[in-house]
Amino acid sequence: MEVDNPPEFVQETVADVETRLTDAEALARLKCKTLKESLGKWEDYEATRAMLLDFLKRAEAEIAKPPAPGGQDSVQKELQAKQDLLKMLEELHPQVDKLPSLTSDLQSSASDARQQGLQDDLAHLQTRLDSATERMSARVVKLEELDRKWSDFYLQLDAFADWLNGREAALIEVEQSTVTPEEQFNQAKVICSDIYDNHTALEQLEQDSQDLSQGSRSRETATVKSRLANLRRQWEMLCKRAKTESEQLSSSATHWHQFLNNQQRLLPWLETAERYLAEEVGKNN
């Protein structure tokens, strides 16, 4: 049964209920919106955190790998890869630095335990990122130094090969020269001494090759080993040739000195004989 004109107190009660219901619906919609936004922020944070942790894991695994064996080619490839990773790690720092401000809203609506969890997560990420960046930077520095050592080694190897060829050409020039045997011997003696004394340079190259290659059997290190073996044979053959040439020139110089001594003894007698022969026959002194 409907009442056309309900009592005033009933009308007031109904109005109050309707108002409270409207307010409750509005508050529910607001809370639902807030929760959805909070959920979205949590999902974004978790996705960002997962991405950072995944990259850090891969970077740390790369750092933990031992240096790749091989020659300069391997070093340069590893160096480029490490430099790229280091650049990416350095680019992550601004993102991690922004996380506290991005999670401020999350912390304000989170429980005390969750707030502490967020703070611990951020501190953990920052510590791991700083450590990975520092260690990767150290690896890059070592690889750059190793690359420079390889470059210096190749320069010294080329220089020794050029020097050895130069000494061989100089010895041939002495052999073919037209100077006196004594001058030839003196020139050859200097070249021979130079060749013998420079064995330390070859030995240092052989030691440097072993230190740099660390027992690697790559194509590049095999080429270096073969080249050093050829230089060793060339040096030994040149030493043998220099010794033989020096002995021959020493003998020639000795004969040359004998010739000069005999000439010095003969010339006074020859001059006297020529003077006597120049006199008229039968002329008395």
Short mmCIF file of C-alpha atoms in Angstrom, two decimals:
data_model
loop_
_atom_site.label_atom_id
_atom_site.label_comp_id
_atom_site.label_asym_id
_atom_site.label_seq_id
_atom_site.Cartn_x
_atom_site.Cartn_y
_atom_site.Cartn_z
CA MET A 1 0.00 0.00 0.00
CA GLU A 2 1.49 3.27 -1.07
CA VAL A 3 1.16 6.41 0.91
CA ASP A 4 0.84 9.55 -1.11
CA ASN A 5 2.09 11.77 1.58
CA PRO A 6 4.39 9.81 3.93
CA PRO A 7 5.31 11.40 7.19
CA GLU A 8 8.13 13.89 7.21
CA PHE A 9 10.42 11.68 9.30
CA VAL A 10 10.07 8.91 6.71
CA GLN A 11 10.96 11.27 3.90
CA GLU A 12 13.99 12.44 5.81
CA THR A 13 15.13 8.85 6.41
CA VAL A 14 14.75 7.93 2.76
CA ALA A 15 16.62 11.03 1.65
CA ASP A 16 19.42 10.27 4.09
CA VAL A 17 19.70 6.70 2.83
CA GLU A 18 19.77 7.82 -0.79
CA THR A 19 22.46 10.39 -0.02
CA ARG A 20 24.58 7.88 1.84
CA LEU A 21 24.15 5.35 -0.94
CA THR A 22 25.20 7.89 -3.55
CA ASP A 23 28.22 8.86 -1.48
CA ALA A 24 29.12 5.21 -0.95
CA GLU A 25 28.91 4.51 -4.67
CA ALA A 26 31.10 7.53 -5.45
CA LEU A 27 33.65 6.50 -2.81
CA ALA A 28 33.62 2.93 -4.10
CA ARG A 29 34.25 4.14 -7.66
CA LEU A 30 37.09 6.39 -6.41
CA LYS A 31 38.67 3.57 -4.43
CA CYS A 32 38.31 1.22 -7.36
CA LYS A 33 40.01 3.76 -9.62
CA THR A 34 42.76 4.31 -7.07
CA LEU A 35 43.32 0.58 -6.68
CA LYS A 36 43.48 0.10 -10.44
CA GLU A 37 46.01 2.92 -10.71
CA SER A 38 47.99 1.47 -7.82
CA LEU A 39 47.86 -1.97 -9.42
CA GLY A 40 49.10 -0.50 -12.68
CA LYS A 41 51.98 1.20 -10.89
CA TRP A 42 52.85 -2.03 -9.10
CA GLU A 43 52.81 -3.93 -12.38
CA ASP A 44 55.01 -1.27 -14.02
CA TYR A 45 57.41 -1.38 -11.08
CA GLU A 46 57.58 -5.17 -11.08
CA ALA A 47 58.15 -5.21 -14.85
CA THR A 48 60.93 -2.61 -14.58
CA ARG A 49 62.48 -4.45 -11.64
CA ALA A 50 62.36 -7.77 -13.50
CA MET A 51 63.98 -6.16 -16.57
CA LEU A 52 66.76 -4.64 -14.49
CA LEU A 53 67.41 -7.88 -12.61
CA ASP A 54 67.48 -9.87 -15.85
CA PHE A 55 70.00 -7.54 -17.44
CA LEU A 56 72.12 -7.46 -14.28
CA LYS A 57 72.10 -11.25 -14.22
CA ARG A 58 73.32 -11.42 -17.82
CA ALA A 59 75.95 -8.73 -17.20
CA GLU A 60 77.23 -10.46 -14.08
CA ALA A 61 77.44 -13.77 -15.96
CA GLU A 62 79.47 -12.05 -18.67
CA ILE A 63 81.79 -10.54 -16.08
CA ALA A 64 82.29 -13.94 -14.44
CA LYS A 65 83.47 -15.52 -17.71
CA PRO A 66 87.26 -16.01 -17.96
CA PRO A 67 89.02 -13.96 -20.65
CA ALA A 68 88.62 -15.47 -24.10
CA PRO A 69 91.86 -17.14 -25.25
CA GLY A 70 93.39 -16.18 -28.56
CA GLY A 71 95.20 -13.37 -30.25
CA GLN A 72 94.44 -9.72 -30.73
CA ASP A 73 91.34 -10.48 -32.83
CA SER A 74 89.73 -12.31 -29.90
CA VAL A 75 90.75 -9.54 -27.50
CA GLN A 76 89.23 -6.85 -29.68
CA LYS A 77 85.95 -8.77 -30.11
CA GLU A 78 85.65 -9.30 -26.36
CA LEU A 79 86.60 -5.69 -25.71
CA GLN A 80 83.85 -4.43 -28.02
CA ALA A 81 81.27 -6.68 -26.33
CA LYS A 82 82.33 -5.55 -22.86
CA GLN A 83 82.31 -1.89 -23.89
CA ASP A 84 78.74 -2.27 -25.19
CA LEU A 85 77.65 -3.89 -21.92
CA LEU A 86 79.39 -1.20 -19.89
CA LYS A 87 77.58 1.49 -21.85
CA MET A 88 74.24 -0.21 -21.18
CA LEU A 89 75.04 -0.52 -17.48
CA GLU A 90 75.92 3.16 -17.30
CA GLU A 91 72.64 4.02 -19.04
CA LEU A 92 70.74 2.09 -16.35
CA HIS A 93 71.97 4.33 -13.54
CA PRO A 94 69.55 7.21 -14.31
CA GLN A 95 66.66 4.72 -14.42
CA VAL A 96 67.57 3.23 -11.06
CA ASP A 97 68.07 6.71 -9.61
CA LYS A 98 64.48 7.58 -10.60
CA LEU A 99 62.94 4.49 -8.97
CA PRO A 100 62.60 6.02 -5.45
CA SER A 101 60.46 8.86 -6.79
CA LEU A 102 58.47 6.46 -8.98
CA THR A 103 57.71 4.21 -6.02
CA SER A 104 56.89 6.98 -3.58
CA ASP A 105 53.15 6.60 -4.26
CA LEU A 106 53.43 2.85 -3.83
CA GLN A 107 55.17 3.23 -0.50
CA SER A 108 52.62 5.72 0.79
CA SER A 109 49.78 3.24 0.25
CA ALA A 110 51.72 0.12 1.22
CA SER A 111 52.00 -1.59 4.56
CA ASP A 112 55.06 -1.08 6.73
CA ALA A 113 56.43 -4.46 5.70
CA ARG A 114 55.89 -3.75 2.00
CA GLN A 115 57.45 -0.31 2.36
CA GLN A 116 60.55 -1.92 3.87
CA GLY A 117 60.53 -4.48 1.06
CA LEU A 118 60.50 -1.71 -1.55
CA GLN A 119 63.37 0.10 0.13
CA ASP A 120 65.38 -3.13 0.36
CA ASP A 121 64.70 -3.88 -3.33
CA LEU A 122 65.89 -0.44 -4.40
CA ALA A 123 69.02 -0.66 -2.25
CA HIS A 124 69.75 -4.16 -3.61
CA LEU A 125 69.35 -3.02 -7.21
CA GLN A 126 71.58 0.00 -6.67
CA THR A 127 74.29 -2.09 -5.00
CA ARG A 128 74.29 -4.74 -7.72
CA LEU A 129 74.31 -2.13 -10.49
CA ASP A 130 77.21 -0.23 -8.90
CA SER A 131 79.17 -3.46 -8.41
CA ALA A 132 78.52 -4.70 -11.97
CA THR A 133 79.48 -1.34 -13.46
CA GLU A 134 82.70 -1.19 -11.45
CA ARG A 135 83.71 -4.75 -12.31
CA MET A 136 82.81 -4.36 -15.99
CA SER A 137 84.80 -1.13 -16.15
CA ALA A 138 87.81 -2.94 -14.67
CA ARG A 139 87.48 -5.71 -17.29
CA VAL A 140 87.35 -3.13 -20.07
CA VAL A 141 90.51 -1.44 -18.75
CA LYS A 142 92.36 -4.79 -18.67
CA LEU A 143 91.23 -5.66 -22.20
CA GLU A 144 92.29 -2.24 -23.48
CA GLU A 145 95.72 -2.77 -21.92
CA LEU A 146 95.95 -6.26 -23.44
CA ASP A 147 94.98 -4.85 -26.84
CA ARG A 148 97.75 -2.24 -26.53
CA LYS A 149 100.25 -4.96 -25.59
CA TRP A 150 99.32 -6.96 -28.68
CA SER A 151 99.74 -3.85 -30.85
CA ASP A 152 103.16 -3.13 -29.30
CA PHE A 153 104.15 -6.76 -29.79
CA TYR A 154 103.33 -6.67 -33.50
CA LEU A 155 105.24 -3.40 -33.91
CA GLN A 156 108.30 -4.93 -32.23
CA LEU A 157 107.95 -8.11 -34.27
CA ASP A 158 107.89 -6.14 -37.53
CA ALA A 159 110.80 -3.99 -36.35
CA PHE A 160 112.93 -7.06 -35.53
CA ALA A 161 112.15 -8.64 -38.90
CA ASP A 162 113.13 -5.42 -40.68
CA TRP A 163 116.30 -5.15 -38.58
CA LEU A 164 117.25 -8.76 -39.33
CA ASN A 165 116.75 -8.23 -43.06
CA GLY A 166 118.80 -5.04 -42.81
CA ARG A 167 121.70 -6.82 -41.08
CA GLU A 168 121.64 -9.56 -43.73
CA ALA A 169 121.71 -6.97 -46.52
CA ALA A 170 124.57 -5.14 -44.78
CA LEU A 171 126.59 -8.36 -44.53
CA ILE A 172 126.06 -9.06 -48.24
CA GLU A 173 127.16 -5.51 -49.03
CA VAL A 174 130.38 -6.06 -47.07
CA GLU A 175 131.01 -9.34 -48.90
CA GLN A 176 130.62 -7.58 -52.25
CA SER A 177 132.55 -4.42 -51.38
CA THR A 178 135.90 -3.55 -52.98
CA VAL A 179 137.59 -2.11 -49.90
CA THR A 180 140.67 -3.70 -48.39
CA PRO A 181 140.32 -7.03 -46.56
CA GLU A 182 141.10 -5.31 -43.28
CA GLU A 183 138.29 -2.79 -43.78
CA GLN A 184 135.95 -5.61 -44.80
CA PHE A 185 136.86 -7.54 -41.66
CA ASN A 186 136.27 -4.54 -39.40
CA GLN A 187 132.89 -3.81 -40.97
CA ALA A 188 131.84 -7.46 -40.78
CA LYS A 189 132.97 -7.67 -37.14
CA VAL A 190 130.62 -4.82 -36.18
CA ILE A 191 127.70 -6.44 -38.03
CA CYS A 192 128.41 -9.86 -36.52
CA SER A 193 128.58 -8.44 -33.01
CA ASP A 194 125.31 -6.62 -33.61
CA ILE A 195 123.64 -9.83 -34.77
CA TYR A 196 124.91 -11.92 -31.86
CA ASP A 197 124.09 -9.34 -29.21
CA ASN A 198 120.51 -8.87 -30.40
CA HIS A 199 119.49 -12.40 -29.44
CA THR A 200 117.84 -10.86 -26.35
CA ALA A 201 115.32 -9.03 -28.55
CA LEU A 202 114.28 -12.28 -30.22
CA GLU A 203 114.03 -14.09 -26.90
CA GLN A 204 111.88 -11.28 -25.50
CA LEU A 205 109.54 -11.53 -28.48
CA GLU A 206 109.21 -15.27 -27.95
CA GLN A 207 108.46 -14.74 -24.25
CA ASP A 208 105.95 -11.96 -24.97
CA SER A 209 104.18 -14.22 -27.46
CA GLN A 210 103.76 -16.93 -24.82
CA ASP A 211 102.57 -14.43 -22.19
CA LEU A 212 100.00 -12.88 -24.52
CA SER A 213 98.63 -16.04 -26.11
CA GLN A 214 98.42 -17.99 -22.81
CA GLY A 215 98.71 -21.29 -24.62
CA SER A 216 95.92 -20.50 -27.08
CA ARG A 217 95.84 -22.43 -30.35
CA SER A 218 93.87 -19.98 -32.43
CA ARG A 219 94.68 -19.29 -36.06
CA GLU A 220 96.26 -15.96 -35.14
CA THR A 221 98.51 -17.34 -32.40
CA ALA A 222 99.55 -20.21 -34.69
CA THR A 223 100.58 -17.63 -37.31
CA VAL A 224 102.58 -15.69 -34.71
CA LYS A 225 104.30 -18.88 -33.53
CA SER A 226 105.20 -19.83 -37.11
CA ARG A 227 106.55 -16.36 -37.84
CA LEU A 228 108.71 -16.39 -34.71
CA ALA A 229 110.06 -19.83 -35.66
CA ASN A 230 111.00 -18.48 -39.10
CA LEU A 231 112.71 -15.48 -37.54
CA ARG A 232 114.60 -17.78 -35.17
CA ARG A 233 115.85 -19.90 -38.11
CA GLN A 234 116.75 -16.78 -40.08
CA TRP A 235 118.68 -15.38 -37.12
CA GLU A 236 120.54 -18.66 -36.53
CA MET A 237 121.44 -18.97 -40.21
CA LEU A 238 122.62 -15.37 -40.25
CA CYS A 239 124.75 -15.99 -37.15
CA LYS A 240 126.34 -18.98 -38.85
CA ARG A 241 126.88 -17.02 -42.04
CA ALA A 242 128.31 -14.07 -40.12
CA LYS A 243 130.71 -16.37 -38.27
CA THR A 244 131.90 -17.99 -41.51
CA GLU A 245 132.27 -14.63 -43.22
CA SER A 246 134.13 -13.19 -40.25
CA GLU A 247 136.56 -16.13 -40.21
CA GLN A 248 137.18 -15.83 -43.94
CA LEU A 249 137.68 -12.08 -43.73
CA SER A 250 139.97 -12.53 -40.73
CA SER A 251 142.10 -14.91 -42.75
CA SER A 252 142.08 -12.49 -45.69
CA ALA A 253 143.06 -9.64 -43.39
CA THR A 254 145.95 -11.73 -42.01
CA HIS A 255 147.18 -12.43 -45.52
CA TRP A 256 146.75 -8.77 -46.34
CA HIS A 257 148.93 -7.81 -43.39
CA GLN A 258 151.55 -10.36 -44.46
CA PHE A 259 151.47 -8.88 -47.93
CA LEU A 260 151.95 -5.38 -46.56
CA ASN A 261 154.78 -6.48 -44.28
CA ASN A 262 156.51 -8.28 -47.14
CA GLN A 263 155.96 -5.24 -49.31
CA GLN A 264 157.52 -2.99 -46.68
CA ARG A 265 160.57 -5.24 -46.49
CA LEU A 266 160.82 -5.61 -50.26
CA LEU A 267 160.44 -1.96 -51.24
CA PRO A 268 163.76 -0.71 -49.73
CA TRP A 269 165.67 -3.57 -51.40
CA LEU A 270 163.85 -2.94 -54.68
CA GLU A 271 164.63 0.76 -54.52
CA THR A 272 168.33 -0.02 -53.94
CA ALA A 273 168.33 -2.54 -56.77
CA GLU A 274 166.69 -0.06 -59.11
CA ARG A 275 169.23 2.55 -58.15
CA TYR A 276 172.13 0.16 -58.89
CA LEU A 277 170.56 -0.90 -62.13
CA ALA A 278 170.21 2.70 -63.16
CA GLU A 279 173.98 3.24 -62.99
CA GLU A 280 176.17 2.85 -66.09
CA VAL A 281 177.86 -0.45 -66.52
CA GLY A 282 181.54 -0.39 -65.52
CA LYS A 283 181.26 2.83 -63.57
CA ASN A 284 183.17 2.74 -60.31
CA ASN A 285 181.87 4.40 -57.15
#
